[in-house]
Amino acid sequence: SWNVKFWPQIHKIMASPSPSPTLFTFTQLIHPLPPATFFQNYWETQPYHVQRNNPLFYEKLLTLIDLHTILLRAEASNDWIGDVLYFKDKKQLHIQPHEKYAAYLQGASIVVNHGDKLWRPLNELCIGLRTEFHHVFTNLYLTPPNSQAVPKHTDDRDTLILQVEGEKNWIVYGSPVRLPFTDEMLGKGGPKWKEDLLKPEHLGKPLSITLVKGDLLYIPRGFVHEASTSSCCSLHATFAIPTSDFTWSGLIIEALQDRIRNDFSVERQEMFRRAVPNGFIYQKAISPEEKQKWTNDFQHIVSTLVDPDSFTLEKLRATFREKMEKHNLQQQLAITTAPLVKPPSLSLLVEKPENISLSYKKSSKRSKRRRGCANDWETEVSEGESGTETDERLVVTYLDSNSGASLRTEYGVELLPTLDYVQNHHQPFTLGDLPASDHFELLCYAISALQSRILVAK
């Protein structure tokens, strides 16, 4: 039925040229390990790390400037199947899209789910990886320096993590729940007994890995992991293989549902659609004859559904093929409708208005983590107390001498050269002249300053 719905788009794809050759094959991504060895020794069983010693390896796949374009496309799109999330200190933030630039400068991480539907090189690599996997999609993670976006957790998918910019420190533990279904993921809320599985006695010996630009890390479904940055930001692309959707049990359930809807007349479907009898759980005041009728009905339903002549491996394959074709088609279509937007030009000439004054100072706060509470922080504690961490920030104040209005905010100390430049430069300058630790930080400050009228275009 979906083929009819998507026929105009299918025709469009069939009439257009084939997708461009992907930048990498799976063999190139996991080199020097041959694919056969990967699937025999690592797939679904243990992590695998590629130290590539080639920081330019992913240069044509994605850059920090490209990420800004992706965020603009996400904001401009009306039908994008994805979302942009923000995290700080291992908690999710709820902010408006226009606040993302200031949020990043204040220590927030940015996550773009299904970025492959907004950026063609990611889309084409996902398509290319179908030679090895049924379906692949991409999530993007940008984390500022000295930050950890989320606490340790597990995922319901296998992941290939490509370190695109900067570096990130990963700790990968064991798998307390072997090959989990979606509702068995850990570290994402849920009953206490589930979260207790994240205690050290259930995790095994951790594996510590620092991914640098150009590296790759494979993490199987269900392996507990966490990641943080040090002195520089990190951008990585996670190519997700949704293996919890590919399980034998899930496929059998879907095939059975498909069989009920399509292989039987409306009249015969009724026996599958009826509610179970009242009293079915506790069987109170139920006669032996009635119980026997339930047993007979159940056996008839099962034998009808799982008829070996009708419910075959080929039937499962057909159900799975239709599902994957639908997802893969939607993925290919999405990139053809992604909005065409461009980030601000770094050659834009700006200046700080004379009525705006700027002051800033460093502020250090020593915070103590509560025992056993990964997400919560105590109030400030005395200097030198054990078990503390220092969070050094810049407290920045802008004052408008015309209106008397003031704006106070906090940034990471890495923005100090940028603020010094704005404070001491009295002639117009381009956005590209601003010193910054990376291009995304530069764009974030420039856009935030333009939005707040701290800088104005000439």
Coordinates of N, CA and C in Angstrom, one line a residue, residues 176-362:
P176 N 25.3 -5.4 30.5 CA 24.5 -6.0 31.5 C 23.3 -6.7 31.0
V177 N 22.7 -6.2 29.9 CA 21.6 -6.8 29.2 C 22.0 -7.2 27.8
R178 N 22.1 -8.5 27.5 CA 22.7 -8.9 26.3 C 21.7 -8.6 25.1
L179 N 22.1 -7.9 24.1 CA 21.3 -7.6 22.9 C 19.9 -7.1 23.3
P180 N 19.9 -5.9 24.0 CA 18.6 -5.4 24.5 C 17.6 -5.0 23.4
F181 N 16.3 -5.1 23.8 CA 15.3 -4.5 23.0 C 15.2 -3.0 23.5
T182 N 14.4 -2.2 22.8 CA 14.3 -0.8 23.0 C 13.9 -0.5 24.5
D183 N 13.0 -1.3 25.0 CA 12.5 -1.0 26.4 C 13.5 -1.5 27.4
E184 N 14.6 -2.1 27.0 CA 15.6 -2.6 28.0 C 16.8 -1.7 28.0
M185 N 16.8 -0.6 27.3 CA 18.0 0.3 27.4 C 18.2 0.8 28.8
L186 N 19.4 1.1 29.2 CA 19.8 1.6 30.5 C 20.3 3.0 30.5
G187 N 20.1 3.7 31.6 CA 20.6 5.1 31.7 C 19.8 6.1 31.0
K188 N 18.5 5.8 30.6 CA 17.6 6.7 30.0 C 16.3 6.8 30.7
G189 N 16.4 6.7 32.1 CA 15.2 6.6 32.9 C 14.6 5.3 33.0
G190 N 13.7 5.1 33.9 CA 13.1 3.8 34.1 C 13.1 3.3 35.5
P191 N 12.7 2.1 35.8 CA 12.6 1.6 37.1 C 14.0 1.5 37.8
K192 N 14.1 1.6 39.1 CA 15.4 1.6 39.8 C 16.1 0.3 39.5
W193 N 15.4 -0.8 39.4 CA 16.2 -2.1 39.2 C 17.0 -2.1 37.9
K194 N 16.4 -1.3 36.9 CA 17.1 -1.2 35.6 C 18.4 -0.4 35.8
E195 N 18.2 0.8 36.5 CA 19.4 1.7 36.7 C 20.4 1.0 37.6
D196 N 20.0 0.1 38.5 CA 21.0 -0.5 39.3 C 22.0 -1.4 38.5
L197 N 21.6 -1.8 37.3 CA 22.5 -2.5 36.4 C 23.7 -1.7 35.9
L198 N 23.6 -0.4 36.1 CA 24.8 0.4 35.7 C 25.8 0.6 36.8
K199 N 25.6 -0.1 38.0 CA 26.6 -0.1 39.0 C 27.8 -0.9 38.6
P200 N 29.0 -0.5 39.1 CA 30.3 -1.2 38.7 C 30.3 -2.7 38.7
E201 N 29.6 -3.3 39.7 CA 29.7 -4.8 39.8 C 29.0 -5.5 38.6
H202 N 28.2 -4.7 37.8 CA 27.5 -5.3 36.6 C 28.2 -5.0 35.3
L203 N 29.2 -4.1 35.4 CA 29.8 -3.6 34.1 C 31.0 -4.2 33.6
G204 N 31.8 -4.9 34.5 CA 33.0 -5.4 34.0 C 34.1 -4.4 33.9
K205 N 35.3 -4.8 33.4 CA 36.4 -3.9 33.3 C 36.2 -2.9 32.2
P206 N 36.3 -1.6 32.5 CA 36.1 -0.6 31.4 C 37.2 -0.5 30.4
L207 N 36.9 -0.1 29.2 CA 37.8 0.1 28.1 C 37.9 1.6 27.9
S208 N 39.0 2.3 28.1 CA 39.2 3.7 27.9 C 39.8 4.0 26.6
I209 N 39.2 4.8 25.8 CA 39.6 5.1 24.4 C 39.5 6.6 24.2
T210 N 40.5 7.3 23.6 CA 40.4 8.7 23.2 C 40.3 8.7 21.7
L211 N 39.2 9.1 21.1 CA 39.1 9.2 19.7 C 39.6 10.5 19.2
V212 N 40.5 10.6 18.3 CA 41.0 11.8 17.7 C 40.5 11.9 16.3
K213 N 40.6 13.1 15.7 CA 40.0 13.3 14.4 C 40.5 12.3 13.4
G214 N 39.5 11.6 12.7 CA 39.8 10.6 11.7 C 39.6 9.2 12.2
D215 N 39.5 9.0 13.6 CA 39.3 7.7 14.1 C 37.9 7.2 14.0
L216 N 37.7 5.9 14.3 CA 36.4 5.2 14.3 C 36.3 4.3 15.5
L217 N 35.1 4.2 16.0 CA 34.8 3.3 17.1 C 33.5 2.6 16.9
Y218 N 33.5 1.3 16.9 CA 32.3 0.4 16.9 C 31.9 0.0 18.3
I219 N 30.6 0.3 18.6 CA 30.1 -0.1 19.9 C 28.9 -1.0 19.6
P220 N 28.9 -2.2 20.1 CA 27.7 -3.1 19.8 C 26.5 -2.7 20.7
R221 N 25.4 -3.1 20.2 CA 24.1 -2.9 21.0 C 24.2 -3.4 22.4
G222 N 23.8 -2.6 23.4 CA 23.8 -3.0 24.8 C 25.0 -2.7 25.6
F223 N 26.1 -2.3 25.0 CA 27.3 -2.1 25.7 C 27.2 -0.7 26.4
V224 N 27.4 -0.6 27.7 CA 27.3 0.7 28.4 C 28.5 1.5 28.0
H225 N 28.2 2.8 27.8 CA 29.3 3.7 27.4 C 29.0 5.2 27.9
E226 N 30.0 6.0 28.0 CA 29.9 7.4 28.2 C 31.1 8.1 27.6
A227 N 31.0 9.4 27.3 CA 32.0 10.1 26.6 C 32.1 11.6 27.1
S228 N 33.3 12.2 27.1 CA 33.4 13.5 27.5 C 34.6 14.2 26.7
T229 N 34.6 15.5 26.7 CA 35.7 16.3 26.1 C 36.6 16.8 27.1
S230 N 37.8 17.2 26.6 CA 38.8 17.8 27.5 C 39.0 19.3 27.1
S231 N 40.1 19.6 26.5 CA 40.4 21.0 26.2 C 39.8 21.5 24.9
C232 N 39.3 20.6 24.0 CA 38.8 21.1 22.8 C 37.4 20.5 22.5
C233 N 36.7 21.1 21.6 CA 35.3 20.6 21.3 C 35.4 19.3 20.5
S234 N 34.3 18.6 20.4 CA 34.2 17.3 19.7 C 33.0 17.3 18.8
L235 N 33.2 16.9 17.5 CA 32.0 16.6 16.7 C 32.2 15.2 16.1
H236 N 31.2 14.3 16.4 CA 31.3 13.0 15.8 C 30.0 12.7 15.2
A237 N 30.0 11.8 14.2 CA 28.9 11.3 13.5 C 28.7 9.9 13.9
T238 N 27.5 9.5 14.4 CA 27.2 8.2 14.8 C 26.3 7.5 13.7
F239 N 26.9 6.6 13.0 CA 26.1 5.8 12.0 C 25.5 4.6 12.7
A240 N 24.2 4.7 12.9 CA 23.4 3.8 13.7 C 22.8 2.7 12.8
I241 N 23.0 1.4 13.2 CA 22.4 0.3 12.6 C 21.3 -0.2 13.6
P242 N 20.0 0.1 13.3 CA 19.0 -0.2 14.3 C 18.6 -1.7 14.5
T243 N 19.6 -2.4 15.1 CA 19.5 -3.9 15.1 C 18.4 -4.4 16.0
S244 N 17.9 -3.6 17.0 CA 16.8 -4.1 17.7 C 15.5 -4.2 16.9
D245 N 15.5 -3.5 15.7 CA 14.4 -3.6 14.8 C 14.6 -4.8 13.8
F246 N 15.8 -5.4 13.9 CA 16.1 -6.4 12.9 C 16.1 -7.8 13.5
T247 N 15.6 -7.9 14.7 CA 15.7 -9.2 15.5 C 14.7 -10.3 14.9
W248 N 15.0 -11.5 15.1 CA 14.1 -12.6 14.6 C 12.7 -12.5 15.3
S249 N 12.7 -12.2 16.6 CA 11.5 -12.1 17.3 C 10.6 -10.9 16.8
G250 N 11.2 -9.8 16.5 CA 10.5 -8.6 16.0 C 10.0 -8.9 14.6
L251 N 10.8 -9.6 13.8 CA 10.4 -9.8 12.4 C 9.2 -10.8 12.4
I252 N 9.3 -11.8 13.3 CA 8.2 -12.8 13.3 C 6.9 -12.1 13.8
I253 N 6.9 -11.3 14.8 CA 5.7 -10.5 15.2 C 5.1 -9.7 14.1
E254 N 6.0 -9.0 13.4 CA 5.5 -8.1 12.2 C 5.0 -9.0 11.1
A255 N 5.6 -10.1 10.8 CA 5.1 -11.0 9.8 C 3.8 -11.6 10.1
L256 N 3.6 -11.9 11.4 CA 2.3 -12.4 11.9 C 1.2 -11.4 11.7
Q257 N 1.5 -10.1 12.1 CA 0.5 -9.1 12.0 C 0.2 -8.8 10.5
D258 N 1.2 -8.9 9.7 CA 1.0 -8.7 8.3 C 0.2 -9.8 7.7
R259 N 0.4 -11.0 8.2 CA -0.4 -12.2 7.7 C -1.9 -12.0 8.1
I260 N -2.1 -11.6 9.3 CA -3.5 -11.4 9.8 C -4.2 -10.4 8.9
R261 N -3.6 -9.3 8.6 CA -4.2 -8.2 7.8 C -4.4 -8.6 6.3
N262 N -3.5 -9.3 5.8 CA -3.4 -9.5 4.3 C -3.8 -10.9 3.8
D263 N -3.6 -11.9 4.7 CA -3.8 -13.3 4.2 C -5.1 -13.9 4.5
F264 N -6.0 -13.2 5.2 CA -7.3 -13.7 5.6 C -8.4 -12.8 5.2
S265 N -9.6 -13.3 5.0 CA -10.7 -12.5 4.7 C -11.1 -11.7 5.9
V266 N -11.9 -10.7 5.8 CA -12.4 -9.9 6.9 C -13.1 -10.8 7.9
E267 N -13.9 -11.7 7.5 CA -14.6 -12.6 8.4 C -13.6 -13.5 9.2
R268 N -12.6 -14.0 8.5 CA -11.7 -14.9 9.3 C -10.7 -14.1 10.2
Q269 N -10.5 -12.8 9.8 CA -9.7 -11.9 10.7 C -10.3 -11.8 12.1
E270 N -11.6 -11.9 12.1 CA -12.3 -11.6 13.4 C -11.8 -12.4 14.6
M271 N -11.5 -13.6 14.3 CA -11.1 -14.5 15.4 C -9.7 -14.0 16.0
F272 N -8.9 -13.4 15.2 CA -7.6 -12.8 15.8 C -7.8 -11.5 16.5
R273 N -8.9 -10.8 16.1 CA -9.1 -9.4 16.6 C -9.9 -9.4 17.9
R274 N -10.6 -10.5 18.2 CA -11.4 -10.5 19.4 C -10.6 -10.4 20.6
A275 N -11.2 -9.7 21.7 CA -10.5 -9.7 23.0 C -10.6 -11.0 23.6
V276 N -9.6 -11.3 24.5 CA -9.6 -12.6 25.2 C -10.8 -12.6 26.1
P277 N -11.3 -13.7 26.5 CA -12.5 -13.8 27.3 C -12.4 -13.2 28.7
N278 N -13.5 -12.6 29.2 CA -13.5 -12.1 30.5 C -13.2 -13.3 31.5
G279 N -12.5 -13.1 32.5 CA -12.1 -14.1 33.4 C -10.9 -14.9 33.0
F280 N -10.3 -14.5 31.9 CA -9.1 -15.2 31.3 C -8.0 -15.3 32.2
I281 N -7.7 -14.3 33.1 CA -6.5 -14.3 33.9 C -6.7 -15.2 35.1
Y282 N -7.7 -15.0 35.9 CA -7.9 -15.8 37.1 C -8.8 -17.0 37.0
Q283 N -9.5 -17.1 35.9 CA -10.4 -18.2 35.6 C -11.4 -18.6 36.8
K284 N -11.9 -17.5 37.4 CA -12.9 -17.8 38.5 C -14.2 -18.1 37.9
A285 N -14.9 -19.1 38.5 CA -16.3 -19.5 38.1 C -16.3 -19.9 36.6
I286 N -15.2 -20.4 36.1 CA -15.2 -20.9 34.7 C -15.3 -22.4 34.7
S287 N -16.3 -22.9 34.0 CA -16.5 -24.4 33.9 C -15.4 -25.1 33.2
P288 N -15.1 -26.4 33.4 CA -14.1 -27.1 32.7 C -14.4 -27.1 31.2
E289 N -15.7 -27.1 30.8 CA -16.0 -27.1 29.4 C -15.5 -25.8 28.7
E290 N -15.7 -24.7 29.5 CA -15.3 -23.4 29.0 C -13.8 -23.3 28.8
K291 N -13.1 -23.8 29.8 CA -11.6 -23.8 29.8 C -11.1 -24.6 28.6
Q292 N -11.8 -25.8 28.3 CA -11.4 -26.6 27.2 C -11.6 -25.9 25.9
K293 N -12.7 -25.1 25.8 CA -13.0 -24.3 24.6 C -11.9 -23.3 24.4
W294 N -11.4 -22.6 25.5 CA -10.3 -21.7 25.3 C -9.1 -22.3 24.7
T295 N -8.8 -23.5 25.3 CA -7.6 -24.3 24.8 C -7.8 -24.6 23.3
N296 N -8.9 -25.1 22.9 CA -9.2 -25.4 21.5 C -9.1 -24.2 20.6
D297 N -9.7 -23.1 21.1 CA -9.6 -21.8 20.3 C -8.2 -21.4 20.1
F298 N -7.4 -21.4 21.2 CA -6.0 -21.0 21.1 C -5.2 -21.9 20.1
Q299 N -5.4 -23.2 20.2 CA -4.7 -24.1 19.4 C -5.1 -23.9 17.9
H300 N -6.3 -23.6 17.7 CA -6.8 -23.3 16.3 C -6.2 -22.0 15.8
I301 N -6.1 -21.0 16.6 CA -5.5 -19.7 16.2 C -4.1 -19.9 15.8
V302 N -3.3 -20.6 16.7 CA -1.9 -20.8 16.5 C -1.6 -21.6 15.2
S303 N -2.4 -22.7 15.1 CA -2.1 -23.5 13.9 C -2.5 -22.9 12.6
T304 N -3.5 -22.0 12.7 CA -3.9 -21.2 11.5 C -2.8 -20.2 11.1
L305 N -2.4 -19.5 12.2 CA -1.4 -18.4 11.9 C 0.0 -19.0 11.5
V306 N 0.4 -20.0 12.2 CA 1.8 -20.5 11.9 C 1.7 -21.8 11.1
D307 N 0.8 -21.7 10.1 CA 0.7 -22.8 9.2 C 2.0 -23.0 8.4
P308 N 2.7 -24.1 8.5 CA 4.1 -24.2 7.8 C 4.0 -24.0 6.3
D309 N 2.9 -24.2 5.7 CA 2.8 -24.1 4.3 C 2.6 -22.6 3.9
S310 N 2.2 -21.8 4.8 CA 1.9 -20.4 4.5 C 2.9 -19.4 5.2
F311 N 3.3 -19.8 6.5 CA 4.2 -18.9 7.3 C 5.6 -19.5 7.1
T312 N 6.2 -19.0 6.1 CA 7.5 -19.5 5.7 C 8.7 -18.5 5.8
L313 N 9.9 -18.9 5.7 CA 11.0 -18.0 5.7 C 10.9 -17.0 4.6
E314 N 10.4 -17.4 3.4 CA 10.2 -16.4 2.3 C 9.2 -15.3 2.7
K315 N 8.2 -15.7 3.5 CA 7.2 -14.8 4.0 C 7.9 -13.7 4.9
L316 N 8.7 -14.2 5.8 CA 9.5 -13.3 6.7 C 10.4 -12.4 5.9
R317 N 11.0 -12.9 4.9 CA 11.9 -12.1 4.0 C 11.2 -11.1 3.3
A318 N 10.0 -11.4 2.8 CA 9.2 -10.4 2.0 C 8.7 -9.3 3.0
T319 N 8.3 -9.6 4.2 CA 7.9 -8.6 5.1 C 9.0 -7.7 5.5
F320 N 10.2 -8.2 5.7 CA 11.4 -7.4 6.1 C 11.8 -6.6 4.9
R321 N 11.8 -7.1 3.7 CA 12.2 -6.4 2.5 C 11.3 -5.2 2.3
E322 N 10.0 -5.3 2.5 CA 9.1 -4.2 2.3 C 9.3 -3.1 3.3
K323 N 9.6 -3.5 4.6 CA 9.9 -2.6 5.6 C 11.1 -1.8 5.3
M324 N 12.2 -2.5 4.9 CA 13.5 -1.8 4.7 C 13.4 -0.9 3.4
E325 N 12.7 -1.4 2.4 CA 12.5 -0.5 1.2 C 11.8 0.8 1.5
K326 N 10.8 0.7 2.4 CA 10.1 1.9 2.8 C 11.1 2.9 3.5
H327 N 11.8 2.4 4.5 CA 12.7 3.3 5.2 C 13.8 3.8 4.3
N328 N 14.3 3.0 3.5 CA 15.4 3.4 2.6 C 15.0 4.4 1.6
L329 N 13.7 4.3 1.1 CA 13.2 5.2 0.1 C 12.9 6.6 0.8
Q330 N 12.4 6.6 2.0 CA 12.2 7.8 2.7 C 13.5 8.5 3.0
Q331 N 14.5 7.8 3.3 CA 15.8 8.4 3.5 C 16.4 9.1 2.2
Q332 N 16.2 8.4 1.1 CA 16.7 9.0 -0.2 C 15.9 10.2 -0.6
L333 N 14.6 10.1 -0.3 CA 13.7 11.3 -0.7 C 14.0 12.5 0.2
A334 N 14.3 12.3 1.4 CA 14.4 13.4 2.3 C 15.5 14.4 1.9
I335 N 16.6 13.9 1.4 CA 17.7 14.8 1.0 C 17.3 15.6 -0.2
T336 N 16.4 15.1 -1.0 CA 16.0 15.9 -2.2 C 15.1 17.1 -1.8
T337 N 14.5 17.1 -0.6 CA 13.7 18.2 -0.2 C 14.3 19.0 0.9
A338 N 15.5 18.7 1.3 CA 16.1 19.5 2.4 C 16.3 21.0 2.0
P339 N 15.9 21.9 2.8 CA 16.0 23.4 2.4 C 17.4 23.8 2.1
L340 N 17.5 24.6 1.1 CA 18.8 25.1 0.7 C 19.1 26.5 1.5
V341 N 20.0 26.4 2.5 CA 20.3 27.6 3.3 C 21.8 27.7 3.4
K342 N 22.3 28.9 3.7 CA 23.7 29.1 3.9 C 24.0 29.8 5.2
P343 N 25.1 29.5 5.9 CA 25.4 30.2 7.1 C 25.9 31.6 6.8
P344 N 25.9 32.5 7.8 CA 26.4 33.9 7.5 C 27.8 33.8 7.0
S345 N 28.1 34.8 6.1 CA 29.5 34.8 5.5 C 30.4 35.4 6.5
L346 N 31.6 34.7 6.6 CA 32.6 35.2 7.5 C 33.3 36.5 7.0
S347 N 32.9 36.9 5.8 CA 33.4 38.2 5.3 C 32.5 39.4 5.7
L348 N 31.4 39.1 6.4 CA 30.5 40.2 6.8 C 31.2 41.2 7.7
L349 N 31.1 42.5 7.4 CA 31.8 43.5 8.1 C 30.9 44.0 9.3
V350 N 31.4 44.0 10.5 CA 30.7 44.3 11.7 C 31.5 45.3 12.5
E351 N 30.8 45.8 13.6 CA 31.5 46.7 14.6 C 30.6 46.7 15.8
K352 N 31.3 47.0 16.9 CA 30.6 47.2 18.2 C 30.1 48.6 18.3
P353 N 28.8 48.9 18.5 CA 28.3 50.2 18.6 C 29.0 51.0 19.8
E354 N 29.1 52.3 19.6 CA 29.8 53.1 20.7 C 29.0 53.0 22.0
N355 N 27.7 52.8 21.9 CA 26.9 52.9 23.2 C 27.0 51.6 23.9
I356 N 27.6 50.5 23.4 CA 27.7 49.2 24.0 C 29.1 49.1 24.7
S357 N 29.1 48.9 26.0 CA 30.3 48.7 26.8 C 30.4 47.2 27.2
L358 N 31.5 46.7 27.3 CA 31.7 45.3 27.6 C 32.7 45.1 28.7
S359 N 32.3 44.2 29.7 CA 33.2 43.9 30.8 C 33.1 42.4 31.1
Y360 N 34.2 41.8 31.5 CA 34.1 40.4 31.8 C 35.2 40.0 32.8
K361 N 35.0 38.9 33.5 CA 36.0 38.4 34.5 C 35.9 36.9 34.6
K362 N 36.9 36.3 35.0 CA 36.9 34.8 35.2 C 36.3 34.6 36.6

